[in-house]
Amino acid sequence: EGNGIKLHKMSVQEIQALAMATTEPVLDLMFSEDLISAEVVKQLPAGLTMRPLSSTDYKRGHLSVLSVLSVVDDLGEDAWVAQFRALRALPKTYYCLVIVDQATDKIVGVGTVFMEHKFLRGFGTVGHIEDIAVDKSQQGKKLGMRIIQALTHISENSGCYKTILNCSDANIPFYEKCGFTKKENEMAKYA
Ligand code: ACO
């Protein structure tokens, strides 16, 4: 301590904790974790966590969870990472989040909100909820609802004046339970 430097003797537990902390991989995320509602995360079943999509999530089964929703073409990890980077490069536009089973390190739920910037409503922003999917084995445990709540939180905290989505008739009761109401119709023209 002679020259002002305080030496601190570390306990074995402190050294182990430090070793654990430094070996824990730092995930490369699509957006700031701070945007995910702590209130929503608290309500997840034990052993599950929610976070922004990471550039290493291809191998955690991101596409296989999405395949419960629609056609998924697996173009390989490099192409997947390129798409991740392209979406992340658009500032304040894409927010993809995932629920991960911590025991298996596999993704069990996914969802996205993307921001549409308008000229009307004082250059207002609309949050579009897209691509919600929960792994079949985990459906019915309120994971879908937690994803919608977390995405709506991001949308509202980004200043969106409304949050909207399209769904099948069969999913209307689910979205009503999440606080959404039916408004107007969806039109589509496939290329
Ligand atoms: N009909 C009636 N009620 C439903 C339905 C349904 N189809 N789905 C869920 N609910 C109810 C649940 O019973 C629950 O009610 P409770 O609060 O009274 O217990 C409530 O809605 C919340 O359900 P969750 O447990 O959160 O639903 P889950 O985790 O299974 O997720 C989801 C729902 C996302 C629709 C899931 O079943 C799924 O992945 N389906 C296949 C893909 C799909 O259709 N995705 C949505 C496409 S629309 C879009 O992406 C914008």
PDB file of C-alpha atoms and ligand atoms in Angstrom:
ATOM      1  CA  GLU A   1       0.000   0.000   0.000  1.00  0.00           C
ATOM      2  CA  GLY A   2       3.083   2.213   0.213  1.00  0.00           C
ATOM      3  CA  ASN A   3       2.604   3.952  -3.172  1.00  0.00           C
ATOM      4  CA  GLY A   4      -1.187   4.250  -2.940  1.00  0.00           C
ATOM      5  CA  ILE A   5      -2.027   0.944  -4.654  1.00  0.00           C
ATOM      6  CA  LYS A   6      -4.396  -1.160  -2.571  1.00  0.00           C
ATOM      7  CA  LEU A   7      -3.814  -4.873  -2.853  1.00  0.00           C
ATOM      8  CA  HIS A   8      -6.906  -7.000  -2.469  1.00  0.00           C
ATOM      9  CA  LYS A   9      -6.615 -10.671  -1.615  1.00  0.00           C
ATOM     10  CA  MET A  10      -9.185 -12.592  -3.656  1.00  0.00           C
ATOM     11  CA  SER A  11     -11.018 -15.561  -2.220  1.00  0.00           C
ATOM     12  CA  VAL A  12     -11.235 -18.817  -4.222  1.00  0.00           C
ATOM     13  CA  GLN A  13     -14.933 -18.042  -4.817  1.00  0.00           C
ATOM     14  CA  GLU A  14     -14.089 -14.593  -6.201  1.00  0.00           C
ATOM     15  CA  ILE A  15     -11.451 -16.068  -8.526  1.00  0.00           C
ATOM     16  CA  GLN A  16     -13.933 -18.717  -9.722  1.00  0.00           C
ATOM     17  CA  ALA A  17     -16.615 -16.053 -10.280  1.00  0.00           C
ATOM     18  CA  LEU A  18     -14.148 -13.947 -12.268  1.00  0.00           C
ATOM     19  CA  ALA A  19     -13.104 -16.969 -14.358  1.00  0.00           C
ATOM     20  CA  MET A  20     -16.781 -17.747 -15.081  1.00  0.00           C
ATOM     21  CA  ALA A  21     -17.458 -14.128 -16.028  1.00  0.00           C
ATOM     22  CA  THR A  22     -14.506 -13.943 -18.402  1.00  0.00           C
ATOM     23  CA  THR A  23     -15.270 -17.266 -20.116  1.00  0.00           C
ATOM     24  CA  GLU A  24     -18.964 -16.399 -20.638  1.00  0.00           C
ATOM     25  CA  PRO A  25     -19.238 -15.583 -24.366  1.00  0.00           C
ATOM     26  CA  VAL A  26     -20.306 -12.022 -25.093  1.00  0.00           C
ATOM     27  CA  LEU A  27     -23.160 -12.183 -27.563  1.00  0.00           C
ATOM     28  CA  ASP A  28     -23.226  -9.959 -30.623  1.00  0.00           C
ATOM     29  CA  LEU A  29     -26.821  -8.683 -30.438  1.00  0.00           C
ATOM     30  CA  MET A  30     -29.159  -7.087 -32.968  1.00  0.00           C
ATOM     31  CA  PHE A  31     -30.177  -4.250 -30.592  1.00  0.00           C
ATOM     32  CA  SER A  32     -29.637  -3.111 -27.012  1.00  0.00           C
ATOM     33  CA  GLU A  33     -30.787  -5.567 -24.327  1.00  0.00           C
ATOM     34  CA  ASP A  34     -32.038  -2.549 -22.353  1.00  0.00           C
ATOM     35  CA  LEU A  35     -35.035  -2.364 -24.697  1.00  0.00           C
ATOM     36  CA  ILE A  36     -36.349  -5.707 -23.423  1.00  0.00           C
ATOM     37  CA  SER A  37     -38.872  -5.257 -20.619  1.00  0.00           C
ATOM     38  CA  ALA A  38     -37.541  -6.637 -17.323  1.00  0.00           C
ATOM     39  CA  GLU A  39     -41.163  -7.049 -16.189  1.00  0.00           C
ATOM     40  CA  VAL A  40     -41.870  -9.401 -19.093  1.00  0.00           C
ATOM     41  CA  VAL A  41     -38.627 -11.383 -18.616  1.00  0.00           C
ATOM     42  CA  LYS A  42     -39.526 -11.894 -14.928  1.00  0.00           C
ATOM     43  CA  GLN A  43     -42.745 -13.635 -15.926  1.00  0.00           C
ATOM     44  CA  LEU A  44     -41.065 -16.289 -18.107  1.00  0.00           C
ATOM     45  CA  PRO A  45     -41.072 -19.878 -16.811  1.00  0.00           C
ATOM     46  CA  ALA A  46     -37.886 -20.905 -14.945  1.00  0.00           C
ATOM     47  CA  GLY A  47     -35.026 -21.916 -17.233  1.00  0.00           C
ATOM     48  CA  LEU A  48     -36.091 -19.675 -20.102  1.00  0.00           C
ATOM     49  CA  THR A  49     -34.682 -16.283 -20.959  1.00  0.00           C
ATOM     50  CA  MET A  50     -35.493 -13.565 -23.518  1.00  0.00           C
ATOM     51  CA  ARG A  51     -32.953 -11.454 -25.406  1.00  0.00           C
ATOM     52  CA  PRO A  52     -32.330  -9.735 -28.736  1.00  0.00           C
ATOM     53  CA  LEU A  53     -31.402 -12.044 -31.635  1.00  0.00           C
ATOM     54  CA  SER A  54     -27.651 -12.731 -31.751  1.00  0.00           C
ATOM     55  CA  SER A  55     -25.367 -13.267 -34.755  1.00  0.00           C
ATOM     56  CA  THR A  56     -24.686 -16.803 -33.438  1.00  0.00           C
ATOM     57  CA  ASP A  57     -28.348 -17.844 -33.198  1.00  0.00           C
ATOM     58  CA  TYR A  58     -28.377 -19.801 -36.466  1.00  0.00           C
ATOM     59  CA  LYS A  59     -27.002 -22.829 -34.625  1.00  0.00           C
ATOM     60  CA  ARG A  60     -29.476 -22.368 -31.780  1.00  0.00           C
ATOM     61  CA  GLY A  61     -32.330 -23.326 -34.103  1.00  0.00           C
ATOM     62  CA  HIS A  62     -33.675 -19.904 -35.113  1.00  0.00           C
ATOM     63  CA  LEU A  63     -34.916 -21.149 -38.501  1.00  0.00           C
ATOM     64  CA  SER A  64     -36.446 -24.344 -37.184  1.00  0.00           C
ATOM     65  CA  VAL A  65     -38.610 -22.355 -34.740  1.00  0.00           C
ATOM     66  CA  LEU A  66     -39.673 -20.036 -37.578  1.00  0.00           C
ATOM     67  CA  SER A  67     -40.649 -23.058 -39.670  1.00  0.00           C
ATOM     68  CA  VAL A  68     -43.711 -23.649 -37.435  1.00  0.00           C
ATOM     69  CA  LEU A  69     -45.044 -20.433 -38.972  1.00  0.00           C
ATOM     70  CA  SER A  70     -44.209 -20.608 -42.674  1.00  0.00           C
ATOM     71  CA  VAL A  71     -41.890 -21.860 -45.392  1.00  0.00           C
ATOM     72  CA  VAL A  72     -38.237 -21.523 -44.361  1.00  0.00           C
ATOM     73  CA  ASP A  73     -35.386 -22.029 -46.817  1.00  0.00           C
ATOM     74  CA  ASP A  74     -32.166 -22.790 -44.985  1.00  0.00           C
ATOM     75  CA  LEU A  75     -29.449 -21.093 -47.047  1.00  0.00           C
ATOM     76  CA  GLY A  76     -26.698 -21.907 -44.548  1.00  0.00           C
ATOM     77  CA  GLU A  77     -25.074 -20.041 -41.677  1.00  0.00           C
ATOM     78  CA  ASP A  78     -23.004 -17.568 -43.739  1.00  0.00           C
ATOM     79  CA  ALA A  79     -26.081 -16.357 -45.608  1.00  0.00           C
ATOM     80  CA  TRP A  80     -28.020 -16.208 -42.338  1.00  0.00           C
ATOM     81  CA  VAL A  81     -25.318 -14.042 -40.707  1.00  0.00           C
ATOM     82  CA  ALA A  82     -25.234 -11.746 -43.773  1.00  0.00           C
ATOM     83  CA  GLN A  83     -29.003 -11.236 -43.428  1.00  0.00           C
ATOM     84  CA  PHE A  84     -28.623 -10.590 -39.678  1.00  0.00           C
ATOM     85  CA  ARG A  85     -26.004  -7.900 -40.410  1.00  0.00           C
ATOM     86  CA  ALA A  86     -28.063  -6.339 -43.215  1.00  0.00           C
ATOM     87  CA  LEU A  87     -31.114  -5.985 -40.956  1.00  0.00           C
ATOM     88  CA  ARG A  88     -29.048  -4.656 -38.052  1.00  0.00           C
ATOM     89  CA  ALA A  89     -27.388  -2.070 -40.302  1.00  0.00           C
ATOM     90  CA  LEU A  90     -30.753  -0.344 -40.835  1.00  0.00           C
ATOM     91  CA  PRO A  91     -30.830   2.095 -37.921  1.00  0.00           C
ATOM     92  CA  LYS A  92     -33.732   1.740 -35.461  1.00  0.00           C
ATOM     93  CA  THR A  93     -35.704  -0.473 -37.825  1.00  0.00           C
ATOM     94  CA  TYR A  94     -35.520  -4.199 -37.019  1.00  0.00           C
ATOM     95  CA  TYR A  95     -35.963  -5.653 -33.536  1.00  0.00           C
ATOM     96  CA  CYS A  96     -35.894  -9.465 -33.579  1.00  0.00           C
ATOM     97  CA  LEU A  97     -36.008 -11.166 -30.189  1.00  0.00           C
ATOM     98  CA  VAL A  98     -35.789 -14.757 -29.031  1.00  0.00           C
ATOM     99  CA  ILE A  99     -36.664 -16.908 -26.032  1.00  0.00           C
ATOM    100  CA  VAL A 100     -33.870 -19.367 -25.228  1.00  0.00           C
ATOM    101  CA  ASP A 101     -34.037 -22.579 -23.193  1.00  0.00           C
ATOM    102  CA  GLN A 102     -30.951 -22.173 -21.009  1.00  0.00           C
ATOM    103  CA  ALA A 103     -30.525 -25.927 -20.387  1.00  0.00           C
ATOM    104  CA  THR A 104     -30.320 -26.851 -24.066  1.00  0.00           C
ATOM    105  CA  ASP A 105     -29.137 -23.438 -25.398  1.00  0.00           C
ATOM    106  CA  LYS A 106     -31.842 -23.727 -28.075  1.00  0.00           C
ATOM    107  CA  ILE A 107     -34.282 -21.089 -29.247  1.00  0.00           C
ATOM    108  CA  VAL A 108     -37.909 -21.899 -28.403  1.00  0.00           C
ATOM    109  CA  GLY A 109     -39.671 -18.671 -29.391  1.00  0.00           C
ATOM    110  CA  VAL A 110     -39.121 -15.797 -31.824  1.00  0.00           C
ATOM    111  CA  GLY A 111     -40.730 -12.506 -32.799  1.00  0.00           C
ATOM    112  CA  THR A 112     -39.992  -9.255 -34.611  1.00  0.00           C
ATOM    113  CA  VAL A 113     -41.186  -5.678 -34.542  1.00  0.00           C
ATOM    114  CA  PHE A 114     -40.074  -3.409 -37.357  1.00  0.00           C
ATOM    115  CA  MET A 115     -40.530   0.336 -37.497  1.00  0.00           C
ATOM    116  CA  GLU A 116     -42.237   2.124 -40.352  1.00  0.00           C
ATOM    117  CA  HIS A 117     -41.429   5.833 -40.507  1.00  0.00           C
ATOM    118  CA  LYS A 118     -44.214   7.993 -41.911  1.00  0.00           C
ATOM    119  CA  PHE A 119     -44.801  11.461 -43.323  1.00  0.00           C
ATOM    120  CA  LEU A 120     -48.234  11.632 -41.700  1.00  0.00           C
ATOM    121  CA  ARG A 121     -49.009  11.961 -37.964  1.00  0.00           C
ATOM    122  CA  GLY A 122     -46.153  14.445 -37.582  1.00  0.00           C
ATOM    123  CA  PHE A 123     -43.663  12.031 -39.133  1.00  0.00           C
ATOM    124  CA  GLY A 124     -44.991   9.350 -36.807  1.00  0.00           C
ATOM    125  CA  THR A 125     -43.776   5.760 -36.481  1.00  0.00           C
ATOM    126  CA  VAL A 126     -45.793   2.518 -36.614  1.00  0.00           C
ATOM    127  CA  GLY A 127     -44.571  -0.731 -35.073  1.00  0.00           C
ATOM    128  CA  HIS A 128     -45.331  -3.806 -37.198  1.00  0.00           C
ATOM    129  CA  ILE A 129     -45.267  -7.097 -35.323  1.00  0.00           C
ATOM    130  CA  GLU A 130     -44.145  -9.947 -37.582  1.00  0.00           C
ATOM    131  CA  ASP A 131     -43.050 -13.581 -37.563  1.00  0.00           C
ATOM    132  CA  ILE A 132     -44.189 -14.770 -34.150  1.00  0.00           C
ATOM    133  CA  ALA A 133     -43.471 -18.440 -33.546  1.00  0.00           C
ATOM    134  CA  VAL A 134     -43.191 -20.713 -30.531  1.00  0.00           C
ATOM    135  CA  ASP A 135     -41.726 -24.205 -30.766  1.00  0.00           C
ATOM    136  CA  LYS A 136     -44.542 -26.806 -30.752  1.00  0.00           C
ATOM    137  CA  SER A 137     -43.251 -28.440 -27.548  1.00  0.00           C
ATOM    138  CA  GLN A 138     -43.447 -25.092 -25.715  1.00  0.00           C
ATOM    139  CA  GLN A 139     -46.775 -23.752 -26.931  1.00  0.00           C
ATOM    140  CA  GLY A 140     -49.477 -22.934 -24.370  1.00  0.00           C
ATOM    141  CA  LYS A 141     -47.040 -21.690 -21.699  1.00  0.00           C
ATOM    142  CA  LYS A 142     -47.655 -17.992 -22.387  1.00  0.00           C
ATOM    143  CA  LEU A 143     -44.396 -17.631 -24.337  1.00  0.00           C
ATOM    144  CA  GLY A 144     -46.257 -16.211 -27.338  1.00  0.00           C
ATOM    145  CA  MET A 145     -47.931 -13.674 -25.070  1.00  0.00           C
ATOM    146  CA  ARG A 146     -44.601 -12.676 -23.489  1.00  0.00           C
ATOM    147  CA  ILE A 147     -43.094 -12.155 -26.965  1.00  0.00           C
ATOM    148  CA  ILE A 148     -46.015  -9.886 -27.956  1.00  0.00           C
ATOM    149  CA  GLN A 149     -45.750  -7.945 -24.681  1.00  0.00           C
ATOM    150  CA  ALA A 150     -41.989  -7.466 -25.144  1.00  0.00           C
ATOM    151  CA  LEU A 151     -42.359  -6.358 -28.783  1.00  0.00           C
ATOM    152  CA  THR A 152     -45.177  -3.956 -27.890  1.00  0.00           C
ATOM    153  CA  HIS A 153     -42.965  -2.522 -25.132  1.00  0.00           C
ATOM    154  CA  ILE A 154     -40.204  -1.882 -27.702  1.00  0.00           C
ATOM    155  CA  SER A 155     -42.716  -0.318 -30.090  1.00  0.00           C
ATOM    156  CA  GLU A 156     -44.256   1.964 -27.453  1.00  0.00           C
ATOM    157  CA  ASN A 157     -40.861   2.921 -26.025  1.00  0.00           C
ATOM    158  CA  SER A 158     -39.708   3.828 -29.538  1.00  0.00           C
ATOM    159  CA  GLY A 159     -42.551   6.360 -29.734  1.00  0.00           C
ATOM    160  CA  CYS A 160     -44.830   4.404 -32.096  1.00  0.00           C
ATOM    161  CA  TYR A 161     -48.381   5.762 -32.085  1.00  0.00           C
ATOM    162  CA  LYS A 162     -49.740   2.271 -32.846  1.00  0.00           C
ATOM    163  CA  THR A 163     -48.605  -1.342 -33.050  1.00  0.00           C
ATOM    164  CA  ILE A 164     -50.253  -3.542 -35.686  1.00  0.00           C
ATOM    165  CA  LEU A 165     -50.037  -7.067 -37.120  1.00  0.00           C
ATOM    166  CA  ASN A 166     -51.718  -9.460 -39.546  1.00  0.00           C
ATOM    167  CA  CYS A 167     -52.936 -12.892 -38.488  1.00  0.00           C
ATOM    168  CA  SER A 168     -55.192 -15.800 -39.406  1.00  0.00           C
ATOM    169  CA  ASP A 169     -58.734 -16.034 -38.024  1.00  0.00           C
ATOM    170  CA  ALA A 170     -57.530 -18.923 -35.841  1.00  0.00           C
ATOM    171  CA  ASN A 171     -55.034 -16.655 -34.086  1.00  0.00           C
ATOM    172  CA  ILE A 172     -57.475 -13.790 -33.397  1.00  0.00           C
ATOM    173  CA  PRO A 173     -58.326 -15.074 -29.861  1.00  0.00           C
ATOM    174  CA  PHE A 174     -54.596 -15.240 -29.029  1.00  0.00           C
ATOM    175  CA  TYR A 175     -54.007 -11.623 -30.063  1.00  0.00           C
ATOM    176  CA  GLU A 176     -57.182 -10.512 -28.257  1.00  0.00           C
ATOM    177  CA  LYS A 177     -55.714 -12.069 -25.085  1.00  0.00           C
ATOM    178  CA  CYS A 178     -52.614  -9.963 -25.756  1.00  0.00           C
ATOM    179  CA  GLY A 179     -54.766  -6.797 -25.782  1.00  0.00           C
ATOM    180  CA  PHE A 180     -55.166  -6.291 -29.548  1.00  0.00           C
ATOM    181  CA  THR A 181     -58.478  -5.669 -31.310  1.00  0.00           C
ATOM    182  CA  LYS A 182     -59.531  -6.508 -34.854  1.00  0.00           C
ATOM    183  CA  LYS A 183     -59.454  -3.554 -37.239  1.00  0.00           C
ATOM    184  CA  GLU A 184     -59.943  -3.533 -41.011  1.00  0.00           C
ATOM    185  CA  ASN A 185     -58.696  -6.272 -43.358  1.00  0.00           C
ATOM    186  CA  GLU A 186     -55.473  -7.553 -44.828  1.00  0.00           C
ATOM    187  CA  MET A 187     -54.973  -7.603 -48.613  1.00  0.00           C
ATOM    188  CA  ALA A 188     -52.200  -9.590 -50.272  1.00  0.00           C
ATOM    189  CA  LYS A 189     -50.818 -10.082 -53.780  1.00  0.00           C
ATOM    190  CA  TYR A 190     -48.171 -12.748 -54.077  1.00  0.00           C
ATOM    191  CA  ALA A 191     -45.595 -12.361 -56.847  1.00  0.00           C
TER     192      ALA A 191
HETATM  193  N1  ACO B   1     -57.070 -19.878 -30.088  1.00  0.00           N
HETATM  194  C1  ACO B   1     -57.542 -19.486 -28.882  1.00  0.00           C
HETATM  195  N2  ACO B   1     -56.756 -19.107 -27.845  1.00  0.00           N
HETATM  196  C2  ACO B   1     -55.427 -19.158 -28.048  1.00  0.00           C
HETATM  197  C3  ACO B   1     -54.842 -19.573 -29.273  1.00  0.00           C
HETATM  198  C4  ACO B   1     -55.725 -19.932 -30.334  1.00  0.00           C
HETATM  199  N3  ACO B   1     -55.283 -20.297 -31.531  1.00  0.00           N
HETATM  200  N4  ACO B   1     -53.498 -19.532 -29.146  1.00  0.00           N
HETATM  201  C5  ACO B   1     -53.256 -19.100 -27.893  1.00  0.00           C
HETATM  202  N5  ACO B   1     -54.418 -18.866 -27.230  1.00  0.00           N
HETATM  203  C6  ACO B   1     -54.598 -18.368 -25.868  1.00  0.00           C
HETATM  204  C7  ACO B   1     -53.989 -19.300 -24.843  1.00  0.00           C
HETATM  205  O1  ACO B   1     -54.894 -20.305 -24.485  1.00  0.00           O
HETATM  206  C8  ACO B   1     -53.680 -18.349 -23.703  1.00  0.00           C
HETATM  207  O2  ACO B   1     -54.886 -18.086 -23.008  1.00  0.00           O
HETATM  208  P1  ACO B   1     -54.930 -17.887 -21.404  1.00  0.00           P
HETATM  209  O3  ACO B   1     -54.160 -16.613 -21.143  1.00  0.00           O
HETATM  210  O4  ACO B   1     -56.373 -17.771 -21.078  1.00  0.00           O
HETATM  211  O5  ACO B   1     -54.259 -19.082 -20.816  1.00  0.00           O
HETATM  212  C9  ACO B   1     -53.281 -17.056 -24.428  1.00  0.00           C
HETATM  213  O6  ACO B   1     -53.873 -17.143 -25.727  1.00  0.00           O
HETATM  214  C10 ACO B   1     -51.779 -16.918 -24.566  1.00  0.00           C
HETATM  215  O7  ACO B   1     -51.286 -18.030 -25.293  1.00  0.00           O
HETATM  216  P2  ACO B   1     -49.756 -18.460 -25.241  1.00  0.00           P
HETATM  217  O8  ACO B   1     -49.570 -19.592 -24.287  1.00  0.00           O
HETATM  218  O9  ACO B   1     -48.913 -17.254 -25.023  1.00  0.00           O
HETATM  219  O10 ACO B   1     -49.601 -19.003 -26.718  1.00  0.00           O
HETATM  220  P3  ACO B   1     -48.323 -19.719 -27.367  1.00  0.00           P
HETATM  221  O11 ACO B   1     -47.120 -19.545 -26.527  1.00  0.00           O
HETATM  222  O12 ACO B   1     -48.709 -21.085 -27.750  1.00  0.00           O
HETATM  223  O13 ACO B   1     -48.118 -18.844 -28.694  1.00  0.00           O
HETATM  224  C11 ACO B   1     -48.653 -18.753 -31.019  1.00  0.00           C
HETATM  225  C12 ACO B   1     -49.176 -18.609 -29.591  1.00  0.00           C
HETATM  226  C13 ACO B   1     -47.504 -17.764 -31.251  1.00  0.00           C
HETATM  227  C14 ACO B   1     -49.783 -18.423 -31.977  1.00  0.00           C
HETATM  228  C15 ACO B   1     -48.121 -20.201 -31.203  1.00  0.00           C
HETATM  229  O14 ACO B   1     -49.173 -21.090 -31.001  1.00  0.00           O
HETATM  230  C16 ACO B   1     -47.456 -20.482 -32.551  1.00  0.00           C
HETATM  231  O15 ACO B   1     -46.255 -20.334 -32.710  1.00  0.00           O
HETATM  232  N6  ACO B   1     -48.266 -20.902 -33.560  1.00  0.00           N
HETATM  233  C17 ACO B   1     -47.739 -21.245 -34.895  1.00  0.00           C
HETATM  234  C18 ACO B   1     -47.210 -20.023 -35.644  1.00  0.00           C
HETATM  235  C19 ACO B   1     -48.193 -18.879 -35.687  1.00  0.00           C
HETATM  236  O16 ACO B   1     -49.366 -19.020 -36.007  1.00  0.00           O
HETATM  237  N7  ACO B   1     -47.703 -17.652 -35.342  1.00  0.00           N
HETATM  238  C20 ACO B   1     -48.454 -16.411 -35.334  1.00  0.00           C
HETATM  239  C21 ACO B   1     -48.525 -15.857 -36.717  1.00  0.00           C
HETATM  240  S1  ACO B   1     -49.188 -14.207 -36.806  1.00  0.00           S
HETATM  241  C22 ACO B   1     -47.828 -13.153 -36.804  1.00  0.00           C
HETATM  242  O17 ACO B   1     -46.716 -13.612 -36.826  1.00  0.00           O
HETATM  243  C23 ACO B   1     -48.018 -11.664 -36.658  1.00  0.00           C
END
